[in-house]
PDB file of C-alpha atoms in Angstrom:
ATOM      1  CA  MET A   1     -88.906 116.640  20.398  1.00  0.00           C
ATOM      2  CA  SER A   2     -86.620 119.323  20.064  1.00  0.00           C
ATOM      3  CA  THR A   3     -84.173 117.887  22.537  1.00  0.00           C
ATOM      4  CA  ARG A   4     -84.218 114.415  21.059  1.00  0.00           C
ATOM      5  CA  VAL A   5     -83.434 116.035  17.244  1.00  0.00           C
ATOM      6  CA  ASP A   6     -80.685 118.020  18.459  1.00  0.00           C
ATOM      7  CA  ALA A   7     -78.943 114.776  20.062  1.00  0.00           C
ATOM      8  CA  SER A   8     -79.415 112.867  17.406  1.00  0.00           C
ATOM      9  CA  PRO A   9     -76.663 114.931  15.272  1.00  0.00           C
ATOM     10  CA  HIS A  10     -74.558 115.112  18.369  1.00  0.00           C
ATOM     11  CA  LEU A  11     -74.590 111.562  18.766  1.00  0.00           C
ATOM     12  CA  LEU A  12     -73.607 110.700  15.056  1.00  0.00           C
ATOM     13  CA  ARG A  13     -70.838 113.471  15.152  1.00  0.00           C
ATOM     14  CA  ARG A  14     -69.189 111.552  17.707  1.00  0.00           C
ATOM     15  CA  GLY A  15     -69.584 108.158  15.888  1.00  0.00           C
ATOM     16  CA  VAL A  16     -67.485 109.899  12.569  1.00  0.00           C
ATOM     17  CA  VAL A  17     -64.802 110.939  15.093  1.00  0.00           C
ATOM     18  CA  ILE A  18     -64.586 107.664  16.643  1.00  0.00           C
ATOM     19  CA  ALA A  19     -64.418 105.748  13.438  1.00  0.00           C
ATOM     20  CA  SER A  20     -62.065 108.427  11.750  1.00  0.00           C
ATOM     21  CA  ILE A  21     -59.814 107.629  14.708  1.00  0.00           C
ATOM     22  CA  VAL A  22     -59.799 103.690  14.632  1.00  0.00           C
ATOM     23  CA  ALA A  23     -59.189 104.086  10.715  1.00  0.00           C
ATOM     24  CA  ALA A  24     -56.571 106.233  11.321  1.00  0.00           C
ATOM     25  CA  ALA A  25     -55.031 104.175  13.838  1.00  0.00           C
ATOM     26  CA  TRP A  26     -55.355 100.908  11.760  1.00  0.00           C
ATOM     27  CA  GLY A  27     -53.770 102.770   8.947  1.00  0.00           C
ATOM     28  CA  LEU A  28     -50.366 103.817  10.688  1.00  0.00           C
ATOM     29  CA  ALA A  29     -50.448 100.217  12.108  1.00  0.00           C
ATOM     30  CA  ALA A  30     -50.425  98.712   8.811  1.00  0.00           C
ATOM     31  CA  CYS A  31     -48.075 101.207   7.156  1.00  0.00           C
ATOM     32  CA  SER A  32     -45.650 100.452  10.544  1.00  0.00           C
ATOM     33  CA  GLY A  33     -46.104  96.712   9.707  1.00  0.00           C
ATOM     34  CA  SER A  34     -45.060  97.110   5.782  1.00  0.00           C
ATOM     35  CA  ALA A  35     -42.371  98.869   6.726  1.00  0.00           C
ATOM     36  CA  GLU A  36     -40.597  96.526   9.133  1.00  0.00           C
ATOM     37  CA  PHE A  37     -41.419  93.943   6.680  1.00  0.00           C
ATOM     38  CA  ALA A  38     -39.764  95.934   3.538  1.00  0.00           C
ATOM     39  CA  GLY A  39     -36.993  96.390   5.880  1.00  0.00           C
ATOM     40  CA  SER A  40     -36.713  92.665   6.605  1.00  0.00           C
ATOM     41  CA  ASP A  41     -36.896  91.651   2.918  1.00  0.00           C
ATOM     42  CA  ALA A  42     -34.381  94.298   2.281  1.00  0.00           C
ATOM     43  CA  SER A  43     -31.794  93.003   4.901  1.00  0.00           C
ATOM     44  CA  TYR A  44     -32.465  89.209   3.566  1.00  0.00           C
ATOM     45  CA  ALA A  45     -32.015  90.553   0.126  1.00  0.00           C
ATOM     46  CA  GLU A  46     -28.202  92.049   1.155  1.00  0.00           C
ATOM     47  CA  GLY A  47     -27.689  89.276   2.900  1.00  0.00           C
ATOM     48  CA  GLY A  48     -28.573  86.678   0.140  1.00  0.00           C
ATOM     49  CA  GLN A  49     -26.265  89.126  -2.292  1.00  0.00           C
ATOM     50  CA  ALA A  50     -23.475  88.972   0.038  1.00  0.00           C
ATOM     51  CA  GLU A  51     -24.016  85.162   0.138  1.00  0.00           C
ATOM     52  CA  ALA A  52     -24.409  84.629  -3.358  1.00  0.00           C
ATOM     53  CA  ALA A  53     -20.824  87.140  -3.738  1.00  0.00           C
ATOM     54  CA  ASP A  54     -18.927  84.899  -1.338  1.00  0.00           C
ATOM     55  CA  ALA A  55     -20.489  81.462  -3.307  1.00  0.00           C
ATOM     56  CA  ALA A  56     -18.896  83.173  -6.813  1.00  0.00           C
ATOM     57  CA  ALA A  57     -15.451  83.792  -5.051  1.00  0.00           C
ATOM     58  CA  ASP A  58     -15.207  80.164  -3.747  1.00  0.00           C
ATOM     59  CA  ASP A  59     -16.143  78.899  -7.046  1.00  0.00           C
ATOM     60  CA  GLY A  60     -13.690  81.465  -8.729  1.00  0.00           C
ATOM     61  CA  SER A  61     -10.808  80.535  -6.263  1.00  0.00           C
ATOM     62  CA  MET A  62     -11.737  76.757  -6.863  1.00  0.00           C
ATOM     63  CA  ALA A  63     -11.702  77.326 -10.236  1.00  0.00           C
ATOM     64  CA  GLU A  64      -8.277  78.693 -10.015  1.00  0.00           C
ATOM     65  CA  GLU A  65      -7.156  75.880  -7.915  1.00  0.00           C
ATOM     66  CA  SER A  66      -4.902  73.800  -9.846  1.00  0.00           C
ATOM     67  CA  THR A  67      -6.080  70.398 -10.689  1.00  0.00           C
ATOM     68  CA  ASP A  68      -3.167  68.629  -9.407  1.00  0.00           C
ATOM     69  CA  ASP A  69      -3.670  69.844  -6.033  1.00  0.00           C
ATOM     70  CA  ARG A  70      -6.264  67.050  -4.958  1.00  0.00           C
ATOM     71  CA  ALA A  71      -6.949  64.920  -1.228  1.00  0.00           C
ATOM     72  CA  LEU A  72      -5.412  61.419  -1.981  1.00  0.00           C
ATOM     73  CA  ILE A  73      -5.168  58.718   0.382  1.00  0.00           C
ATOM     74  CA  VAL A  74      -2.586  56.505  -0.593  1.00  0.00           C
ATOM     75  CA  THR A  75      -2.148  52.597   0.596  1.00  0.00           C
ATOM     76  CA  GLY A  76       0.729  50.091  -0.453  1.00  0.00           C
ATOM     77  CA  ALA A  77       2.141  47.001   0.233  1.00  0.00           C
ATOM     78  CA  MET A  78       5.580  45.954   0.091  1.00  0.00           C
ATOM     79  CA  TYR A  79       7.202  42.230  -0.158  1.00  0.00           C
ATOM     80  CA  MET A  80      10.828  41.653   0.669  1.00  0.00           C
ATOM     81  CA  THR A  81      13.669  39.075   0.650  1.00  0.00           C
ATOM     82  CA  VAL A  82      16.728  39.691   3.332  1.00  0.00           C
ATOM     83  CA  ASP A  83      19.167  38.534   4.663  1.00  0.00           C
ATOM     84  CA  ASP A  84      18.084  38.970   8.250  1.00  0.00           C
ATOM     85  CA  PRO A  85      14.451  40.183   8.723  1.00  0.00           C
ATOM     86  CA  ILE A  86      15.327  41.215  11.930  1.00  0.00           C
ATOM     87  CA  ASN A  87      17.856  43.564  11.312  1.00  0.00           C
ATOM     88  CA  ALA A  88      16.214  45.006   8.155  1.00  0.00           C
ATOM     89  CA  ALA A  89      12.920  45.833   9.999  1.00  0.00           C
ATOM     90  CA  ASP A  90      15.192  48.081  12.310  1.00  0.00           C
ATOM     91  CA  ASP A  91      16.732  49.473   9.488  1.00  0.00           C
ATOM     92  CA  ALA A  92      13.388  50.183   8.005  1.00  0.00           C
ATOM     93  CA  VAL A  93      12.013  51.945  11.175  1.00  0.00           C
ATOM     94  CA  GLY A  94      14.959  54.096  11.218  1.00  0.00           C
ATOM     95  CA  ILE A  95      14.210  55.105   7.976  1.00  0.00           C
ATOM     96  CA  VAL A  96      10.559  56.090   7.951  1.00  0.00           C
ATOM     97  CA  GLU A  97      11.069  57.912  11.523  1.00  0.00           C
ATOM     98  CA  GLY A  98      13.912  59.872   9.873  1.00  0.00           C
ATOM     99  CA  ALA A  99      11.514  61.265   7.308  1.00  0.00           C
ATOM    100  CA  GLY A 100       9.226  62.318  10.171  1.00  0.00           C
ATOM    101  CA  GLY A 101       6.570  59.028  10.030  1.00  0.00           C
ATOM    102  CA  ARG A 102       6.137  56.257  12.398  1.00  0.00           C
ATOM    103  CA  VAL A 103       5.050  52.441  12.813  1.00  0.00           C
ATOM    104  CA  ASP A 104       1.765  51.835  13.905  1.00  0.00           C
ATOM    105  CA  ALA A 105       2.315  47.939  14.281  1.00  0.00           C
ATOM    106  CA  ARG A 106       5.295  45.731  14.068  1.00  0.00           C
ATOM    107  CA  SER A 107       5.374  41.930  14.660  1.00  0.00           C
ATOM    108  CA  GLU A 108       8.553  39.461  14.449  1.00  0.00           C
ATOM    109  CA  THR A 109       8.660  35.391  13.662  1.00  0.00           C
ATOM    110  CA  ALA A 110      11.706  33.742  15.144  1.00  0.00           C
ATOM    111  CA  PRO A 111      13.820  31.285  12.906  1.00  0.00           C
ATOM    112  CA  SER A 112      13.358  27.741  12.549  1.00  0.00           C
ATOM    113  CA  GLY A 113      13.959  24.808  10.766  1.00  0.00           C
ATOM    114  CA  TYR A 114      12.417  25.981   7.661  1.00  0.00           C
ATOM    115  CA  ASP A 115      13.187  29.791   7.249  1.00  0.00           C
ATOM    116  CA  GLY A 116      15.142  32.482   8.664  1.00  0.00           C
ATOM    117  CA  GLY A 117      12.661  34.269  10.593  1.00  0.00           C
ATOM    118  CA  SER A 118      10.169  37.521   9.598  1.00  0.00           C
ATOM    119  CA  ALA A 119       9.070  40.951  10.369  1.00  0.00           C
ATOM    120  CA  ARG A 120       5.655  42.517   9.527  1.00  0.00           C
ATOM    121  CA  LEU A 121       5.202  46.563   9.780  1.00  0.00           C
ATOM    122  CA  THR A 122       3.019  49.054   9.278  1.00  0.00           C
ATOM    123  CA  LEU A 123       4.575  52.335   8.258  1.00  0.00           C
ATOM    124  CA  ARG A 124       3.102  55.566   8.163  1.00  0.00           C
ATOM    125  CA  ILE A 125       4.934  57.927   5.817  1.00  0.00           C
ATOM    126  CA  PRO A 126       4.287  61.693   5.373  1.00  0.00           C
ATOM    127  CA  ALA A 127       2.904  61.924   1.390  1.00  0.00           C
ATOM    128  CA  PRO A 128       5.599  64.289  -0.117  1.00  0.00           C
ATOM    129  CA  ALA A 129       8.054  62.190   1.188  1.00  0.00           C
ATOM    130  CA  LEU A 130       6.762  58.640  -0.012  1.00  0.00           C
ATOM    131  CA  ASP A 131       8.816  58.018  -2.975  1.00  0.00           C
ATOM    132  CA  ALA A 132      12.133  59.063  -1.177  1.00  0.00           C
ATOM    133  CA  VAL A 133      11.663  56.765   1.261  1.00  0.00           C
ATOM    134  CA  VAL A 134      10.476  53.578  -0.543  1.00  0.00           C
ATOM    135  CA  ASP A 135      13.383  54.453  -2.775  1.00  0.00           C
ATOM    136  CA  ASP A 136      15.392  53.826   0.604  1.00  0.00           C
ATOM    137  CA  LEU A 137      13.493  51.048   1.637  1.00  0.00           C
ATOM    138  CA  ARG A 138      14.387  48.930  -1.268  1.00  0.00           C
ATOM    139  CA  THR A 139      17.995  48.892  -0.607  1.00  0.00           C
ATOM    140  CA  LEU A 140      17.231  46.557   2.431  1.00  0.00           C
ATOM    141  CA  GLY A 141      17.238  43.698  -0.043  1.00  0.00           C
ATOM    142  CA  SER A 142      15.570  42.422  -3.013  1.00  0.00           C
ATOM    143  CA  VAL A 143      11.927  43.537  -3.745  1.00  0.00           C
ATOM    144  CA  ASP A 144       9.230  40.330  -4.953  1.00  0.00           C
ATOM    145  CA  GLU A 145       6.118  42.745  -5.023  1.00  0.00           C
ATOM    146  CA  PHE A 146       5.065  46.027  -4.765  1.00  0.00           C
ATOM    147  CA  SER A 147       1.565  47.472  -5.387  1.00  0.00           C
ATOM    148  CA  ALA A 148       0.198  51.136  -4.363  1.00  0.00           C
ATOM    149  CA  ASP A 149      -3.291  52.352  -4.318  1.00  0.00           C
ATOM    150  CA  SER A 150      -4.773  55.994  -4.268  1.00  0.00           C
ATOM    151  CA  ALA A 151      -8.092  57.054  -3.308  1.00  0.00           C
ATOM    152  CA  ASP A 152      -9.207  60.462  -4.498  1.00  0.00           C
ATOM    153  CA  VAL A 153     -11.098  62.098  -1.504  1.00  0.00           C
ATOM    154  CA  THR A 154     -11.141  65.625  -2.465  1.00  0.00           C
ATOM    155  CA  ASP A 155     -15.154  66.134  -2.621  1.00  0.00           C
ATOM    156  CA  GLU A 156     -15.502  64.319   0.605  1.00  0.00           C
ATOM    157  CA  VAL A 157     -12.914  66.562   2.233  1.00  0.00           C
ATOM    158  CA  ARG A 158     -14.618  69.608   1.059  1.00  0.00           C
ATOM    159  CA  ASP A 159     -18.035  68.721   1.899  1.00  0.00           C
ATOM    160  CA  LEU A 160     -16.928  68.066   5.581  1.00  0.00           C
ATOM    161  CA  ASP A 161     -15.063  71.282   5.867  1.00  0.00           C
ATOM    162  CA  ALA A 162     -18.675  73.013   4.779  1.00  0.00           C
ATOM    163  CA  ARG A 163     -20.707  70.927   6.895  1.00  0.00           C
ATOM    164  CA  ILE A 164     -18.277  72.186   9.981  1.00  0.00           C
ATOM    165  CA  SER A 165     -17.881  75.561   9.027  1.00  0.00           C
ATOM    166  CA  THR A 166     -21.860  75.507   8.554  1.00  0.00           C
ATOM    167  CA  LEU A 167     -22.810  73.962  12.055  1.00  0.00           C
ATOM    168  CA  ARG A 168     -20.570  76.217  13.996  1.00  0.00           C
ATOM    169  CA  ALA A 169     -22.073  79.371  12.731  1.00  0.00           C
ATOM    170  CA  SER A 170     -25.606  77.490  13.472  1.00  0.00           C
ATOM    171  CA  THR A 171     -23.697  76.617  16.908  1.00  0.00           C
ATOM    172  CA  GLU A 172     -22.736  79.620  17.613  1.00  0.00           C
ATOM    173  CA  ARG A 173     -26.425  81.488  16.743  1.00  0.00           C
ATOM    174  CA  ILE A 174     -27.922  79.028  19.342  1.00  0.00           C
ATOM    175  CA  ALA A 175     -25.586  80.034  22.197  1.00  0.00           C
ATOM    176  CA  GLY A 176     -26.535  83.458  21.224  1.00  0.00           C
ATOM    177  CA  LEU A 177     -30.190  83.123  21.389  1.00  0.00           C
ATOM    178  CA  LEU A 178     -29.502  81.132  24.783  1.00  0.00           C
ATOM    179  CA  ASP A 179     -27.340  83.960  26.374  1.00  0.00           C
ATOM    180  CA  ASP A 180     -30.760  86.067  25.646  1.00  0.00           C
ATOM    181  CA  ALA A 181     -33.604  83.897  26.383  1.00  0.00           C
ATOM    182  CA  GLU A 182     -35.552  84.607  29.624  1.00  0.00           C
ATOM    183  CA  ASP A 183     -38.220  81.734  29.373  1.00  0.00           C
ATOM    184  CA  ILE A 184     -37.546  78.602  30.964  1.00  0.00           C
ATOM    185  CA  LYS A 185     -39.167  76.484  28.017  1.00  0.00           C
ATOM    186  CA  ASP A 186     -37.287  78.703  25.605  1.00  0.00           C
ATOM    187  CA  ILE A 187     -34.299  77.932  27.781  1.00  0.00           C
ATOM    188  CA  ILE A 188     -34.744  74.223  27.576  1.00  0.00           C
ATOM    189  CA  THR A 189     -35.164  73.777  23.955  1.00  0.00           C
ATOM    190  CA  LEU A 190     -32.510  75.862  23.085  1.00  0.00           C
ATOM    191  CA  GLU A 191     -30.075  73.903  25.655  1.00  0.00           C
ATOM    192  CA  ASP A 192     -31.176  70.352  23.817  1.00  0.00           C
ATOM    193  CA  GLU A 193     -30.954  71.809  20.466  1.00  0.00           C
ATOM    194  CA  LEU A 194     -27.241  73.267  21.113  1.00  0.00           C
ATOM    195  CA  ALA A 195     -26.295  69.636  22.844  1.00  0.00           C
ATOM    196  CA  GLY A 196     -27.387  67.771  19.575  1.00  0.00           C
ATOM    197  CA  ARG A 197     -25.376  70.121  17.590  1.00  0.00           C
ATOM    198  CA  GLN A 198     -22.293  70.232  19.423  1.00  0.00           C
ATOM    199  CA  ALA A 199     -22.261  66.410  19.618  1.00  0.00           C
ATOM    200  CA  GLU A 200     -22.544  66.159  15.724  1.00  0.00           C
ATOM    201  CA  LEU A 201     -20.036  69.149  15.384  1.00  0.00           C
ATOM    202  CA  GLU A 202     -17.396  66.925  17.620  1.00  0.00           C
ATOM    203  CA  SER A 203     -18.375  63.908  15.606  1.00  0.00           C
ATOM    204  CA  LEU A 204     -17.509  65.821  12.163  1.00  0.00           C
ATOM    205  CA  GLU A 205     -14.411  67.092  13.651  1.00  0.00           C
ATOM    206  CA  ALA A 206     -13.200  63.775  14.627  1.00  0.00           C
ATOM    207  CA  ARG A 207     -13.900  62.548  11.352  1.00  0.00           C
ATOM    208  CA  GLN A 208     -12.057  65.393   9.943  1.00  0.00           C
ATOM    209  CA  ARG A 209      -9.022  64.769  11.577  1.00  0.00           C
ATOM    210  CA  GLY A 210      -8.787  60.872  10.987  1.00  0.00           C
ATOM    211  CA  LEU A 211      -9.496  61.928   7.324  1.00  0.00           C
ATOM    212  CA  ASP A 212      -6.914  64.684   7.421  1.00  0.00           C
ATOM    213  CA  ASP A 213      -4.253  62.148   8.482  1.00  0.00           C
ATOM    214  CA  GLN A 214      -5.029  59.495   6.193  1.00  0.00           C
ATOM    215  CA  VAL A 215      -4.073  62.035   3.425  1.00  0.00           C
ATOM    216  CA  SER A 216      -1.179  63.679   5.113  1.00  0.00           C
ATOM    217  CA  MET A 217       0.396  60.054   6.063  1.00  0.00           C
ATOM    218  CA  SER A 218       0.494  57.184   3.316  1.00  0.00           C
ATOM    219  CA  THR A 219       0.260  53.422   4.774  1.00  0.00           C
ATOM    220  CA  ILE A 220       2.982  51.207   3.533  1.00  0.00           C
ATOM    221  CA  ASP A 221       2.715  47.463   4.916  1.00  0.00           C
ATOM    222  CA  LEU A 222       6.254  46.380   4.912  1.00  0.00           C
ATOM    223  CA  SER A 223       6.619  42.520   4.618  1.00  0.00           C
ATOM    224  CA  LEU A 224      10.615  41.087   5.280  1.00  0.00           C
ATOM    225  CA  THR A 225      11.105  37.393   4.821  1.00  0.00           C
ATOM    226  CA  THR A 226      14.414  35.097   4.049  1.00  0.00           C
ATOM    227  CA  GLU A 227      14.730  32.366   1.380  1.00  0.00           C
ATOM    228  CA  PRO A 228      12.904  29.718   1.935  1.00  0.00           C
ATOM    229  CA  ILE A 229      15.164  26.137   3.330  1.00  0.00           C
ATOM    230  CA  VAL A 230      15.194  23.732   0.933  1.00  0.00           C
ATOM    231  CA  ILE A 231      15.252  20.110   2.284  1.00  0.00           C
ATOM    232  CA  VAL A 232      16.676  17.719  -0.204  1.00  0.00           C
ATOM    233  CA  ASP A 233      15.311  13.983  -0.383  1.00  0.00           C
ATOM    234  CA  ASP A 234      18.188  12.285  -1.206  1.00  0.00           C
ATOM    235  CA  SER A 235      17.284   8.625  -0.217  1.00  0.00           C
ATOM    236  CA  PRO A 236      18.465   6.054  -3.087  1.00  0.00           C
ATOM    237  CA  ARG A 237      15.451   5.354  -5.433  1.00  0.00           C
ATOM    238  CA  SER A 238      17.532   2.382  -7.313  1.00  0.00           C
ATOM    239  CA  PHE A 239      20.653  -0.139  -7.116  1.00  0.00           C
ATOM    240  CA  TRP A 240      23.381   2.008  -8.816  1.00  0.00           C
ATOM    241  CA  SER A 241      22.034   5.063  -6.245  1.00  0.00           C
ATOM    242  CA  GLY A 242      21.548   2.504  -3.114  1.00  0.00           C
ATOM    243  CA  LEU A 243      25.083   1.130  -4.261  1.00  0.00           C
ATOM    244  CA  GLU A 244      26.668   4.887  -4.840  1.00  0.00           C
ATOM    245  CA  SER A 245      24.452   6.058  -0.987  1.00  0.00           C
ATOM    246  CA  GLY A 246      26.620   2.675   0.646  1.00  0.00           C
ATOM    247  CA  TRP A 247      29.901   3.656  -0.778  1.00  0.00           C
ATOM    248  CA  ASN A 248      29.589   6.978   0.443  1.00  0.00           C
ATOM    249  CA  ALA A 249      28.541   5.849   3.462  1.00  0.00           C
ATOM    250  CA  LEU A 250      31.767   3.374   4.150  1.00  0.00           C
ATOM    251  CA  LEU A 251      33.774   6.565   2.977  1.00  0.00           C
ATOM    252  CA  SER A 252      32.048   8.736   5.786  1.00  0.00           C
ATOM    253  CA  PHE A 253      32.499   6.058   8.302  1.00  0.00           C
ATOM    254  CA  LEU A 254      36.291   5.552   7.343  1.00  0.00           C
ATOM    255  CA  THR A 255      36.859   9.061   7.420  1.00  0.00           C
ATOM    256  CA  ALA A 256      35.246   9.568  10.965  1.00  0.00           C
ATOM    257  CA  ALA A 257      37.032   6.217  12.130  1.00  0.00           C
ATOM    258  CA  LEU A 258      40.194   7.842  11.072  1.00  0.00           C
ATOM    259  CA  VAL A 259      39.525  10.949  12.604  1.00  0.00           C
ATOM    260  CA  VAL A 260      38.366   9.084  15.993  1.00  0.00           C
ATOM    261  CA  THR A 261      41.984   7.186  15.423  1.00  0.00           C
ATOM    262  CA  GLY A 262      43.745  10.373  15.361  1.00  0.00           C
ATOM    263  CA  VAL A 263      42.017  11.717  18.410  1.00  0.00           C
ATOM    264  CA  LEU A 264      42.422   8.601  20.199  1.00  0.00           C
ATOM    265  CA  LEU A 265      46.028   7.718  19.546  1.00  0.00           C
ATOM    266  CA  PRO A 266      48.004   9.873  21.510  1.00  0.00           C
ATOM    267  CA  TRP A 267      45.826   8.994  24.370  1.00  0.00           C
ATOM    268  CA  VAL A 268      46.385   5.035  23.783  1.00  0.00           C
ATOM    269  CA  THR A 269      50.011   6.016  23.453  1.00  0.00           C
ATOM    270  CA  ALA A 270      50.134   7.469  26.510  1.00  0.00           C
ATOM    271  CA  ALA A 271      48.188   5.018  28.166  1.00  0.00           C
ATOM    272  CA  ALA A 272      50.116   2.239  26.544  1.00  0.00           C
ATOM    273  CA  LEU A 273      53.473   3.809  27.868  1.00  0.00           C
ATOM    274  CA  LEU A 274      52.126   4.177  31.127  1.00  0.00           C
ATOM    275  CA  ALA A 275      50.848   0.207  31.470  1.00  0.00           C
ATOM    276  CA  ALA A 276      54.520  -0.982  29.944  1.00  0.00           C
ATOM    277  CA  ALA A 277      55.723   1.216  32.724  1.00  0.00           C
ATOM    278  CA  ALA A 278      53.839  -0.450  35.594  1.00  0.00           C
ATOM    279  CA  LEU A 279      54.103  -3.995  34.154  1.00  0.00           C
ATOM    280  CA  ILE A 280      58.060  -3.306  34.288  1.00  0.00           C
ATOM    281  CA  ALA A 281      57.952  -1.853  37.636  1.00  0.00           C
ATOM    282  CA  VAL A 282      55.572  -5.110  39.204  1.00  0.00           C
ATOM    283  CA  ARG A 283      58.005  -7.640  37.297  1.00  0.00           C
ATOM    284  CA  THR A 284      60.728  -5.806  38.779  1.00  0.00           C
ATOM    285  CA  VAL A 285      59.419  -5.855  42.426  1.00  0.00           C
ATOM    286  CA  ARG A 286      58.261  -9.643  41.902  1.00  0.00           C
ATOM    287  CA  SER A 287      61.614 -10.906  40.449  1.00  0.00           C
ATOM    288  CA  ARG A 288      63.530  -9.243  43.495  1.00  0.00           C
ATOM    289  CA  ARG A 289      61.061 -10.756  46.199  1.00  0.00           C
ATOM    290  CA  ASP A 290      61.787 -14.419  44.558  1.00  0.00           C
ATOM    291  CA  ARG A 291      65.604 -13.943  44.837  1.00  0.00           C
ATOM    292  CA  THR A 292      65.223 -12.794  48.238  1.00  0.00           C
ATOM    293  CA  THR A 293      63.220 -15.858  49.188  1.00  0.00           C
ATOM    294  CA  ALA A 294      65.396 -18.444  47.383  1.00  0.00           C
ATOM    295  CA  ALA A 295      68.250 -16.836  49.195  1.00  0.00           C
ATOM    296  CA  SER A 296      66.377 -17.117  52.154  1.00  0.00           C
ATOM    297  CA  SER A 297      65.588 -20.519  51.747  1.00  0.00           C
ATOM    298  CA  VAL A 298      69.371 -21.474  51.075  1.00  0.00           C
ATOM    299  CA  GLY A 299      70.413 -19.920  54.132  1.00  0.00           C
ATOM    300  CA  THR A 300      68.406 -22.158  56.343  1.00  0.00           C
ATOM    301  CA  GLN A 301      69.313 -25.118  54.874  1.00  0.00           C
ATOM    302  CA  ALA A 302      73.306 -24.829  54.936  1.00  0.00           C
ATOM    303  CA  PRO A 303      74.323 -25.760  58.823  1.00  0.00           C
ATOM    304  CA  GLU A 304      72.491 -29.041  58.484  1.00  0.00           C
ATOM    305  CA  GLU A 305      74.965 -30.857  56.160  1.00  0.00           C
ATOM    306  CA  PRO A 306      77.788 -31.267  58.132  1.00  0.00           C
ATOM    307  CA  ALA A 307      75.886 -33.000  61.144  1.00  0.00           C
ATOM    308  CA  ALA A 308      74.562 -35.030  58.240  1.00  0.00           C
ATOM    309  CA  SER A 309      78.011 -35.832  57.142  1.00  0.00           C
ATOM    310  CA  GLY A 310      79.139 -36.744  60.755  1.00  0.00           C
ATOM    311  CA  GLY A 311      76.580 -38.731  61.601  1.00  0.00           C
ATOM    312  CA  ALA A 312      77.738 -40.665  58.536  1.00  0.00           C
ATOM    313  CA  ALA A 313      81.361 -40.615  59.698  1.00  0.00           C
ATOM    314  CA  THR A 314      80.360 -42.345  63.195  1.00  0.00           C
ATOM    315  CA  ASP A 315      78.036 -44.955  61.655  1.00  0.00           C
ATOM    316  CA  GLY A 316      81.563 -45.761  59.657  1.00  0.00           C
ATOM    317  CA  ASP A 317      83.665 -45.829  62.306  1.00  0.00           C
ATOM    318  CA  GLY A 318      81.346 -48.059  64.176  1.00  0.00           C
TER     319      GLY A 318
END
């Protein structure tokens, strides 16, 4: 009986000790957890204050930035009448390339019966030199029409820069986590996330390059043509106009005939002289041949006359 009474207080004291140890351990864990949480909150608060300070600094710098420093995309078109479109196009290329620009497109049309040809060029001109280049292009001929438009993309440029900066930082953090990862599932997840963000970053950077090119290089479409060839219909429409047209046609014919006569007269004269010389030569040869023939016939008939006379005398005598 006494043993049972002595054991109960001993067990009670052991239970109290165990409970005290558990409570102390729980309290230590809670304190350490709250300390860590407080530390994280403090670091987060410090980071937020730093970001707020950076944002305030950015806002201040943007407020101090001049309102004229804007990102503008300038496009325009110029239509000109020139004497020779092909040569004028070569001169335009020299002007643009001399200012540090380039020609993105060029097309030419050969002269025809209705016009003197044409040329079209797409010129990319550095934005600071746009006005000077346009003034130089005006000297190539007469400007029929010129127009220029500008689009303000300042907000788009700043938004794109911010997105690229944020995405680059996020990509670097994921790359760091991937270097420290050991579990295969975590590695696969981080690699997929990193690949997606890198693809998005490359797309934004390509868009940024294109936007920068449009802002830094203005675009002017230049069209070069000549004065159109006007075909006048001068066909007669009344009696007097017909009479005038016939008289003009007669004068034109006589003029052409005189011109042809003047061209052919030396040849005709030379041909006539040659023909006369040939005729004289033929007649001379023919006359000599006739005289020779006559002389031959006279020579053959002369010896027969004495015989005839002798016979006649004999007959008389007899």
